[in-house]
PDB file of C-alpha atoms in Angstrom:
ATOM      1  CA  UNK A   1      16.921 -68.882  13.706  1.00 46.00           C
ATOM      2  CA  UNK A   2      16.697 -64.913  12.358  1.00 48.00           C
ATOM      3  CA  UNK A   3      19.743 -63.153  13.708  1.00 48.00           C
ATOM      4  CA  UNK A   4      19.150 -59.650  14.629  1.00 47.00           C
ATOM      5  CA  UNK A   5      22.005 -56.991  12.890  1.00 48.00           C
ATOM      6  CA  UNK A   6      22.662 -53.874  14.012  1.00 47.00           C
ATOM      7  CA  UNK A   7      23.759 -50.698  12.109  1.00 46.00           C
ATOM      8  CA  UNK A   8      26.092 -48.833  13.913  1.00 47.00           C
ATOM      9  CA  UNK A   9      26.217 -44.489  13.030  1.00 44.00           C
ATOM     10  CA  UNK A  10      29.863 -44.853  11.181  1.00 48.00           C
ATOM     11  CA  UNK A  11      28.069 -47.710   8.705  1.00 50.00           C
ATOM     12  CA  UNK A  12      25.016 -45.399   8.458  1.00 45.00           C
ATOM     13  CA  UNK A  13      27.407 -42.024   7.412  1.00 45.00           C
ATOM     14  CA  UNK A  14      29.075 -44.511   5.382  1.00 50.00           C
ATOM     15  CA  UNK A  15      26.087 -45.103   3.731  1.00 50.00           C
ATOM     16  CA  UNK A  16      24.933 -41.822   3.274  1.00 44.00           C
ATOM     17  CA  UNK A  17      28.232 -40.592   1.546  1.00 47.00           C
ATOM     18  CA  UNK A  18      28.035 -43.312  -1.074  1.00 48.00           C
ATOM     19  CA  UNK A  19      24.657 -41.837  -2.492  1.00 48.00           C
ATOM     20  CA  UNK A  20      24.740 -39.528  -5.148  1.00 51.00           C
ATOM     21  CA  UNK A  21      24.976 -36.483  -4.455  1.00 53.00           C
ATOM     22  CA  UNK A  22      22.367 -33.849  -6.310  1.00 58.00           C
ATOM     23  CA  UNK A  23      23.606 -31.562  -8.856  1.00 62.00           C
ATOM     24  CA  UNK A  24      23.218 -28.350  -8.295  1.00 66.00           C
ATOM     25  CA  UNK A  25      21.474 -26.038 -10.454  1.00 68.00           C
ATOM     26  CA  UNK A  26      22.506 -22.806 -12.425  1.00 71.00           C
ATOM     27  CA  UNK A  27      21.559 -19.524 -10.536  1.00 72.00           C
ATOM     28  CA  UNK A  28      19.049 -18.749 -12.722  1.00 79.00           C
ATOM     29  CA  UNK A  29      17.170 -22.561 -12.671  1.00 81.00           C
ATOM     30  CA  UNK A  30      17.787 -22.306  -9.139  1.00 78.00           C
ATOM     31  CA  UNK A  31      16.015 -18.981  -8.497  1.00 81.00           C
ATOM     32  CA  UNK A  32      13.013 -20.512 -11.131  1.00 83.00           C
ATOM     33  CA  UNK A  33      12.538 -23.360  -9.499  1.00 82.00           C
ATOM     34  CA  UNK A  34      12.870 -21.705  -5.805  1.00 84.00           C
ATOM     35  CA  UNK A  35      12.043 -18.414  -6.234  1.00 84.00           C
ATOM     36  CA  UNK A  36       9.795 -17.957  -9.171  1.00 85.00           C
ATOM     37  CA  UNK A  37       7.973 -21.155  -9.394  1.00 85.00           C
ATOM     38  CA  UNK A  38       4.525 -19.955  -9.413  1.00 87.00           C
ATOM     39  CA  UNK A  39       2.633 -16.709  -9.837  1.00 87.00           C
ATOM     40  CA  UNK A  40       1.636 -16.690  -5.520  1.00 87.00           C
ATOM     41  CA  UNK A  41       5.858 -17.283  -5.489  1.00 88.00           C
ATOM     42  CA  UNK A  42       7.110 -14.526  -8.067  1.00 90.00           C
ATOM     43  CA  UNK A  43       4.616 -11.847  -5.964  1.00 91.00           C
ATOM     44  CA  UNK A  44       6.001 -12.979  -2.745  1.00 91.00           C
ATOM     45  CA  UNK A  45       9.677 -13.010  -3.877  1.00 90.00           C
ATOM     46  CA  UNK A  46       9.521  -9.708  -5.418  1.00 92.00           C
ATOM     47  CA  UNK A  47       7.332  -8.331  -2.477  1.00 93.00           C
ATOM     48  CA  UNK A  48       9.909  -9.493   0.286  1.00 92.00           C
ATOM     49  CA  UNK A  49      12.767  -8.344  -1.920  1.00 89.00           C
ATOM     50  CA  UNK A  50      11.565  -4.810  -1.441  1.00 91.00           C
ATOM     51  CA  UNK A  51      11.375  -5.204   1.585  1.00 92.00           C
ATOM     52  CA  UNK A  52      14.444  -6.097   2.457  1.00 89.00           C
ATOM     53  CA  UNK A  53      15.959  -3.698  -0.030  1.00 86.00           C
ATOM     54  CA  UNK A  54      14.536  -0.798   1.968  1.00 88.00           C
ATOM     55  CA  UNK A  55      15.398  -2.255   5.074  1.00 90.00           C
ATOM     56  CA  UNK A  56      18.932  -3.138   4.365  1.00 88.00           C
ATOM     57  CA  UNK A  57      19.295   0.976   3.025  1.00 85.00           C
ATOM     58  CA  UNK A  58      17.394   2.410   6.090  1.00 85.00           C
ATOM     59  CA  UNK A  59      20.424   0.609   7.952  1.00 87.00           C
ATOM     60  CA  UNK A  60      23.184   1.365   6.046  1.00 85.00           C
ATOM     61  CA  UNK A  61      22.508   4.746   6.115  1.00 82.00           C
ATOM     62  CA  UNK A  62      21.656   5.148  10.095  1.00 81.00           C
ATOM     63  CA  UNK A  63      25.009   3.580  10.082  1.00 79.00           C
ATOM     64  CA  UNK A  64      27.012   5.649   7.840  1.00 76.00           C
ATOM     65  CA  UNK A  65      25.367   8.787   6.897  1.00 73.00           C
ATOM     66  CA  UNK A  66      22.904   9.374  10.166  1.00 72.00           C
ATOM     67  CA  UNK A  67      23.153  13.462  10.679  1.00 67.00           C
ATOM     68  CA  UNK A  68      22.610  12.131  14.146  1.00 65.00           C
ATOM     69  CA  UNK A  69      25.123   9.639  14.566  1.00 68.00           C
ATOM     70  CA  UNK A  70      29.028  11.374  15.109  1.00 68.00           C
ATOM     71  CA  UNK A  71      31.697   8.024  14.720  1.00 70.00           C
ATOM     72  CA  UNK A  72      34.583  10.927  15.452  1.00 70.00           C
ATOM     73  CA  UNK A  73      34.819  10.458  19.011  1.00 73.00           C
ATOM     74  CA  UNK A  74      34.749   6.794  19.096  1.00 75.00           C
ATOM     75  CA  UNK A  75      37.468   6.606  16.665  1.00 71.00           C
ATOM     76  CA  UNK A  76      39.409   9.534  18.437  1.00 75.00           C
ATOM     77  CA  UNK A  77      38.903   7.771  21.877  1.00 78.00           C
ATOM     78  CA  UNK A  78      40.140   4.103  20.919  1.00 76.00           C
ATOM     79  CA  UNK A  79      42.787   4.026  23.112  1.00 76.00           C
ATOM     80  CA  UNK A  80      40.645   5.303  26.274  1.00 80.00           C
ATOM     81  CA  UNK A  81      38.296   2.574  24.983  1.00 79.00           C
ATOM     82  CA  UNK A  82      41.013  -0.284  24.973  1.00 79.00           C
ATOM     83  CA  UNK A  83      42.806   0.272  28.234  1.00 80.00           C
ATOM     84  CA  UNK A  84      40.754   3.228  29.841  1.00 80.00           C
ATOM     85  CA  UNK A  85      43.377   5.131  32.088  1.00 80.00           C
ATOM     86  CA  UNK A  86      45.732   2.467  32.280  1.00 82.00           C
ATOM     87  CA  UNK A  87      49.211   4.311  32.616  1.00 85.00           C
ATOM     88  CA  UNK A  88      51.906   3.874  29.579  1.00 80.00           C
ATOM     89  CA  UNK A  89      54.385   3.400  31.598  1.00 84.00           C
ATOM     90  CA  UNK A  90      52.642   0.127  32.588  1.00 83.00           C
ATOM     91  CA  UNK A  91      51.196  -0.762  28.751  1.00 82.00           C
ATOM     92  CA  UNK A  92      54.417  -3.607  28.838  1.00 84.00           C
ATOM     93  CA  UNK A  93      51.694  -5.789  31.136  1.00 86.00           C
ATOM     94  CA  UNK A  94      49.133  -5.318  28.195  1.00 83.00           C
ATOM     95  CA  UNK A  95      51.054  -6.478  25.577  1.00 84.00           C
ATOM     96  CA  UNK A  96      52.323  -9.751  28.073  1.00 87.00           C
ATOM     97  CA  UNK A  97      48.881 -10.034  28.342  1.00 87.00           C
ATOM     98  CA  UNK A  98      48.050  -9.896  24.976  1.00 83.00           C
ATOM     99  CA  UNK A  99      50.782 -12.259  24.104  1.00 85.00           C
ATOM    100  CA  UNK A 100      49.792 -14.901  26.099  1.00 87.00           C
ATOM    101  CA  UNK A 101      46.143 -14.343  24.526  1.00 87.00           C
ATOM    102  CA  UNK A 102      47.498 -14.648  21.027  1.00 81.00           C
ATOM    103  CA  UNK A 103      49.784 -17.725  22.284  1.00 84.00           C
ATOM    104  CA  UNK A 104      46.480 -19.485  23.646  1.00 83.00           C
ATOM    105  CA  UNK A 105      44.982 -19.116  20.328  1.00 79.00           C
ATOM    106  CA  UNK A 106      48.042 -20.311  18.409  1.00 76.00           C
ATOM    107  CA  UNK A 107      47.882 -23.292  20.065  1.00 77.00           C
ATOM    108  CA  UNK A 108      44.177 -23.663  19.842  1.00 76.00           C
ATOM    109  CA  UNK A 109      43.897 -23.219  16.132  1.00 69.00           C
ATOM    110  CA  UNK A 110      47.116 -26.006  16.454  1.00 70.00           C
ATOM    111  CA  UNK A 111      44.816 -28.363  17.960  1.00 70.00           C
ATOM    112  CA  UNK A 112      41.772 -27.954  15.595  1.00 65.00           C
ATOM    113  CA  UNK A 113      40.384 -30.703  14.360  1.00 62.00           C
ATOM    114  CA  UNK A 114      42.250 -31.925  11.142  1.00 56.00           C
ATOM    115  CA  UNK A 115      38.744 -32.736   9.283  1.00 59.00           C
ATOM    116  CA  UNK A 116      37.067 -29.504  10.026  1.00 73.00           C
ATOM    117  CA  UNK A 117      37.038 -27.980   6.372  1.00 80.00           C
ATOM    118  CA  UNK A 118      34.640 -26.252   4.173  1.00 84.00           C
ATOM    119  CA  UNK A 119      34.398 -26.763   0.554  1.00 87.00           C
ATOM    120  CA  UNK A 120      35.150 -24.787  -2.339  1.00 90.00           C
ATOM    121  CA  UNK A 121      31.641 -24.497  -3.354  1.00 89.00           C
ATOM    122  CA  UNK A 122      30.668 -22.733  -0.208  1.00 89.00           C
ATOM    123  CA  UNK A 123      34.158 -20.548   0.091  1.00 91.00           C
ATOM    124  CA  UNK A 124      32.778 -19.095  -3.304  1.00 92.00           C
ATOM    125  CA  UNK A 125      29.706 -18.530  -2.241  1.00 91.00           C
ATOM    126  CA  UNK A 126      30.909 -16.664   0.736  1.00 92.00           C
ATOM    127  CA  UNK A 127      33.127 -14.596  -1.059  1.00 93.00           C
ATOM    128  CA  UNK A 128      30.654 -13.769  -3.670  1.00 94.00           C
ATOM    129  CA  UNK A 129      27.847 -12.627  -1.167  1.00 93.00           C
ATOM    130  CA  UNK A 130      29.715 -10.931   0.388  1.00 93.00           C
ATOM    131  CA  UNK A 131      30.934  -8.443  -2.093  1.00 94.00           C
ATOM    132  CA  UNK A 132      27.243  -8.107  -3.630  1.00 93.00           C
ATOM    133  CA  UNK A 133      26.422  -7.106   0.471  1.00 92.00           C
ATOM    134  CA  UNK A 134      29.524  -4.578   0.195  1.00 92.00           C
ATOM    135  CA  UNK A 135      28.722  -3.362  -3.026  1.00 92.00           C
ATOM    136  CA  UNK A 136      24.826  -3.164  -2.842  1.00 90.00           C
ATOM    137  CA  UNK A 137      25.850  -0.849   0.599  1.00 88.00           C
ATOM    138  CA  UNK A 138      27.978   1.626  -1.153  1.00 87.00           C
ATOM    139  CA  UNK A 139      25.240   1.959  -4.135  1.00 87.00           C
ATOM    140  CA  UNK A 140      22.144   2.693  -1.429  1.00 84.00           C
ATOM    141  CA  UNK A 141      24.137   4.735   0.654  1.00 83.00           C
ATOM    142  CA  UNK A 142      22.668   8.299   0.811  1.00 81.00           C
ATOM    143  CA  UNK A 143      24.463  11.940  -0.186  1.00 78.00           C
ATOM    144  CA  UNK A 144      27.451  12.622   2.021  1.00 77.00           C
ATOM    145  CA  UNK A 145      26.801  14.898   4.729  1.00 77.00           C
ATOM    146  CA  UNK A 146      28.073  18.344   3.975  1.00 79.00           C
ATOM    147  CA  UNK A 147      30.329  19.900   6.567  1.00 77.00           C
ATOM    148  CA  UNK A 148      31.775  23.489   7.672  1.00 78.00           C
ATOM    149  CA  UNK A 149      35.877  24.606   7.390  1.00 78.00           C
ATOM    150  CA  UNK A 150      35.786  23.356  11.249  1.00 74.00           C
ATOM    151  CA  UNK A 151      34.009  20.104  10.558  1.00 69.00           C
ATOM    152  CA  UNK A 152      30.783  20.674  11.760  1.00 74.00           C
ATOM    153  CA  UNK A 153      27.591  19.535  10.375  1.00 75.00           C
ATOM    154  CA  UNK A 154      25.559  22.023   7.577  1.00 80.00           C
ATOM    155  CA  UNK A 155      22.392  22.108   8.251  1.00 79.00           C
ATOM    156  CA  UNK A 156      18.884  24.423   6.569  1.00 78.00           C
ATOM    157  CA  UNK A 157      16.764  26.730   8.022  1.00 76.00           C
ATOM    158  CA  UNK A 158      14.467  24.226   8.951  1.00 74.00           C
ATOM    159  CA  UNK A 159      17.424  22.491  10.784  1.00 73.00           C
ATOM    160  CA  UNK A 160      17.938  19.914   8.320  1.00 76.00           C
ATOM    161  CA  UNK A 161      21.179  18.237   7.373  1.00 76.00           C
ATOM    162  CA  UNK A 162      22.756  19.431   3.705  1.00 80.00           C
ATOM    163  CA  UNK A 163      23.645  16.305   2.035  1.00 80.00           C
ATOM    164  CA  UNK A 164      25.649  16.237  -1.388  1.00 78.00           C
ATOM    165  CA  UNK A 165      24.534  14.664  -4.920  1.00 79.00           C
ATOM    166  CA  UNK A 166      24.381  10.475  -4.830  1.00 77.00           C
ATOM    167  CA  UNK A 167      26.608  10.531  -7.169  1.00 79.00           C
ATOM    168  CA  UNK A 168      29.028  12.455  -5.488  1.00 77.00           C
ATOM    169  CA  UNK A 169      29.135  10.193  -2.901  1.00 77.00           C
ATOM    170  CA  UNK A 170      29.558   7.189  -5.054  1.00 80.00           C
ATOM    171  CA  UNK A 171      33.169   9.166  -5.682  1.00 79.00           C
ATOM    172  CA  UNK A 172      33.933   9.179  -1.562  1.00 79.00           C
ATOM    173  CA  UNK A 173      32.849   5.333  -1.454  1.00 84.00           C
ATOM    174  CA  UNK A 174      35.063   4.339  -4.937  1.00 88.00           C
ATOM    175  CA  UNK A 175      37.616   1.850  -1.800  1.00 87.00           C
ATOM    176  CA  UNK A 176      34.551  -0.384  -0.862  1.00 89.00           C
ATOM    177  CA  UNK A 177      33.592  -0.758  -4.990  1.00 92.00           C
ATOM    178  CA  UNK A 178      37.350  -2.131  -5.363  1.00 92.00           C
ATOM    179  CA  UNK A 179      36.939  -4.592  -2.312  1.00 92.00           C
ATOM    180  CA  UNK A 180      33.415  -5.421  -3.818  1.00 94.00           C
ATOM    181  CA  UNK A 181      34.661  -6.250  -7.161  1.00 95.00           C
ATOM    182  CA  UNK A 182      38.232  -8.203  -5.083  1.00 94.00           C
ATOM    183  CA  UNK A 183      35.872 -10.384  -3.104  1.00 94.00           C
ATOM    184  CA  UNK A 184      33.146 -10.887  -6.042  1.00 94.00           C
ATOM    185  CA  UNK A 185      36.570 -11.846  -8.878  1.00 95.00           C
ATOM    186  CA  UNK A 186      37.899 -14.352  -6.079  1.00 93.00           C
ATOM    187  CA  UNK A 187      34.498 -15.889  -5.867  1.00 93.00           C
ATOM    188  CA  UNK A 188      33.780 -16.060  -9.499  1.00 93.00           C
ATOM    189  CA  UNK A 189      37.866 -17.172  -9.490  1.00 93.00           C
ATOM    190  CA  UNK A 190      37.196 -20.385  -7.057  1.00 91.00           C
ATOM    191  CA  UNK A 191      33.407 -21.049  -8.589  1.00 90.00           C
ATOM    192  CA  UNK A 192      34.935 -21.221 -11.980  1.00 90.00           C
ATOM    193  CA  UNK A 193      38.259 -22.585 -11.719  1.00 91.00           C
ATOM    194  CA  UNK A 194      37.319 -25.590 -10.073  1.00 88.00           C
ATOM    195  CA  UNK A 195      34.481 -26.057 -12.224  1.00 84.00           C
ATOM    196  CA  UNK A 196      32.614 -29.731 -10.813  1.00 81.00           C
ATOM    197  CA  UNK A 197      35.525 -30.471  -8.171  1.00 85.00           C
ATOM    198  CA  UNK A 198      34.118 -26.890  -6.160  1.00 85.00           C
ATOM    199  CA  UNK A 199      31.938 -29.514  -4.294  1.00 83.00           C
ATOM    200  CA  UNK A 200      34.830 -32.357  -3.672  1.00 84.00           C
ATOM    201  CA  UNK A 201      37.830 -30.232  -2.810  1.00 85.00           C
ATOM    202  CA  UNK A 202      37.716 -28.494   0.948  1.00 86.00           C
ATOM    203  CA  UNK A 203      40.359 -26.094   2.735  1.00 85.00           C
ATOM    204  CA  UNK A 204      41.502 -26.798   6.130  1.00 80.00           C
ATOM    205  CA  UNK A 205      39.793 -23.956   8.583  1.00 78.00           C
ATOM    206  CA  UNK A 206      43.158 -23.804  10.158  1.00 76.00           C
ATOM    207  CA  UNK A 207      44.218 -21.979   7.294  1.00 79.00           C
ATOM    208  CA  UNK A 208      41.817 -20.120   6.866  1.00 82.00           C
ATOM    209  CA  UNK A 209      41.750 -18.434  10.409  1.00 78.00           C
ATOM    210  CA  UNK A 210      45.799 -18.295  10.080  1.00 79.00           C
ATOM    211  CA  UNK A 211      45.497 -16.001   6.314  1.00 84.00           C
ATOM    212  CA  UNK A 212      42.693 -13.999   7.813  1.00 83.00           C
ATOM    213  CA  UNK A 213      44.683 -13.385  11.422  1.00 80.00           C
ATOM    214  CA  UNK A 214      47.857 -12.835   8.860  1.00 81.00           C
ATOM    215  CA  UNK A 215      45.906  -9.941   6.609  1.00 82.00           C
ATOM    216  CA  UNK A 216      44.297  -8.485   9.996  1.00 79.00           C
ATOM    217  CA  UNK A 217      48.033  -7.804  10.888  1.00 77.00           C
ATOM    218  CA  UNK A 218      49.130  -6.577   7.403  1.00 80.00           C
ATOM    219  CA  UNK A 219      46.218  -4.315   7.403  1.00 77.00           C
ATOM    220  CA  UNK A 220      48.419  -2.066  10.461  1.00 72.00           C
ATOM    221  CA  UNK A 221      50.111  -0.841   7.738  1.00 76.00           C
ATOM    222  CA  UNK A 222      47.254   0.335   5.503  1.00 73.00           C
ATOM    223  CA  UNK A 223      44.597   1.951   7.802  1.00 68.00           C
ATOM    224  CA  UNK A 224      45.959   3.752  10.820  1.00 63.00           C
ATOM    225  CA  UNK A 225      43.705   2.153  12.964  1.00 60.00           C
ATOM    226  CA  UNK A 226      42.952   4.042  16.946  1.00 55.00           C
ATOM    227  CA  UNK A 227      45.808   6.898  15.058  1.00 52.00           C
ATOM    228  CA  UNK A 228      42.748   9.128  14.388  1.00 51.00           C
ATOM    229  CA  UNK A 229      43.529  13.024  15.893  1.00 50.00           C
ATOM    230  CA  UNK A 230      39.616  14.174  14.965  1.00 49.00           C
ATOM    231  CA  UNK A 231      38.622  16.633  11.700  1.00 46.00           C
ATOM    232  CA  UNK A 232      40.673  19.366  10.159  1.00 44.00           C
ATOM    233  CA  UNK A 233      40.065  22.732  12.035  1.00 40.00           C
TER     234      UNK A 233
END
């Protein structure tokens, strides 16, 4: 008489995380084999690749050098923003409010699940991407837009705005180099330091969320953030 078995999921994950697990290939194999493979793949790589370069730099600079665009009230308006025309006198019910907000969360990221990591491999890869992102932004970014003693826009006789020299503003954008090359040496710090364990050893998302609530804070006393009183007249 054949007796019928059953595989429950938890024997089937058990399963799965006994296989081998597929090394994975050096950048440059990995792009090859991916990327490059054939000549139909190399045209459409390079093809897309353009045109995502001139994407990504029409957006950056609509974002950051747009003669159109003026960020100065929004920064000099943050606290109208925040709490409209909320009286101070009253601002002791926003910060109990706050505080219970920030209380809810502590006890949410409390109760995250203990297993819910992400590996070293992939906090490297984060890291790294994203200062290449921050770095390839400050290298497409347009001139600086040249301003007046009062702050106002320069613009030509044919009502264009007067931008400075690239490399000029390469000089005004030397802070987001430094946190390009900071995230890009931590990545290159994890990728390399663990070597082969990258893919075995995990950190707890807990901790994560705590260090990146904890710099948030610390950053109060770096960048005077909604402290912004508008342009030199």
């Amino acid at each position: 008489m054949n007796t019928m078995t059953t595989t429950t999921g938890d024997e089937v994950e058990a399963e799965l995380a006994k296989a081998p697990e597929q090394p994975s290939l050096p950048p440059l194999e990995w792009a090859k084999a991916n990327l490059f493979s054939s000549a139909g793949n190399t045209v459409l790589t390079l093809m897309f690749a353009l045109m995502g370069v001139l994407v990504f730099r029409g957006l950056v600079n609509f974002v950051f050098e747009n003669p159109d665009r003026d960020w100065d009230a929004i920064r000099a308006n943050l606290r109208l923003f925040f709490v409209f025309a909320y009286p101070v006198s009253q601002f002791s019910r926003v910060w109990v409010s706050l505080g219970y907000v920030l209380v809810l969360a502590g006890l949410t990221a409390g109760l995250w699940p203990s297993d819910s990591a992400i590996s070293i491999k992939r906090l490297a890869t984060k890291f790294t991407v994203s200062g290449v992102v921050i770095f390839v932004a400050a290298l497409v970014v347009q001139g600086p837009l040249q301003r007046d003693a009062e702050g106002a826009l320069i613009f030509t006789d044919t009502f264009e705005a007067v931008r400075g020299s690239w490399a000029s503003g390469l000089e005004t954008r030397i802070w987001w180099f430094v946190i390009a090359a900071v995230l890009i040496s931590i990545g290159a710090g994890l990728w390399f330091g663990y070597g082969e364990q990258r893919r075995y050893k995990f950190v707890s998302m807990t901790r994560i969320a705590y260090v990146s609530f904890g710099l948030a804070v610390l950053s109060l006393w770096v960048v005077r953030w909604g402290h912004f009183v508008g342009s030199p007249a």
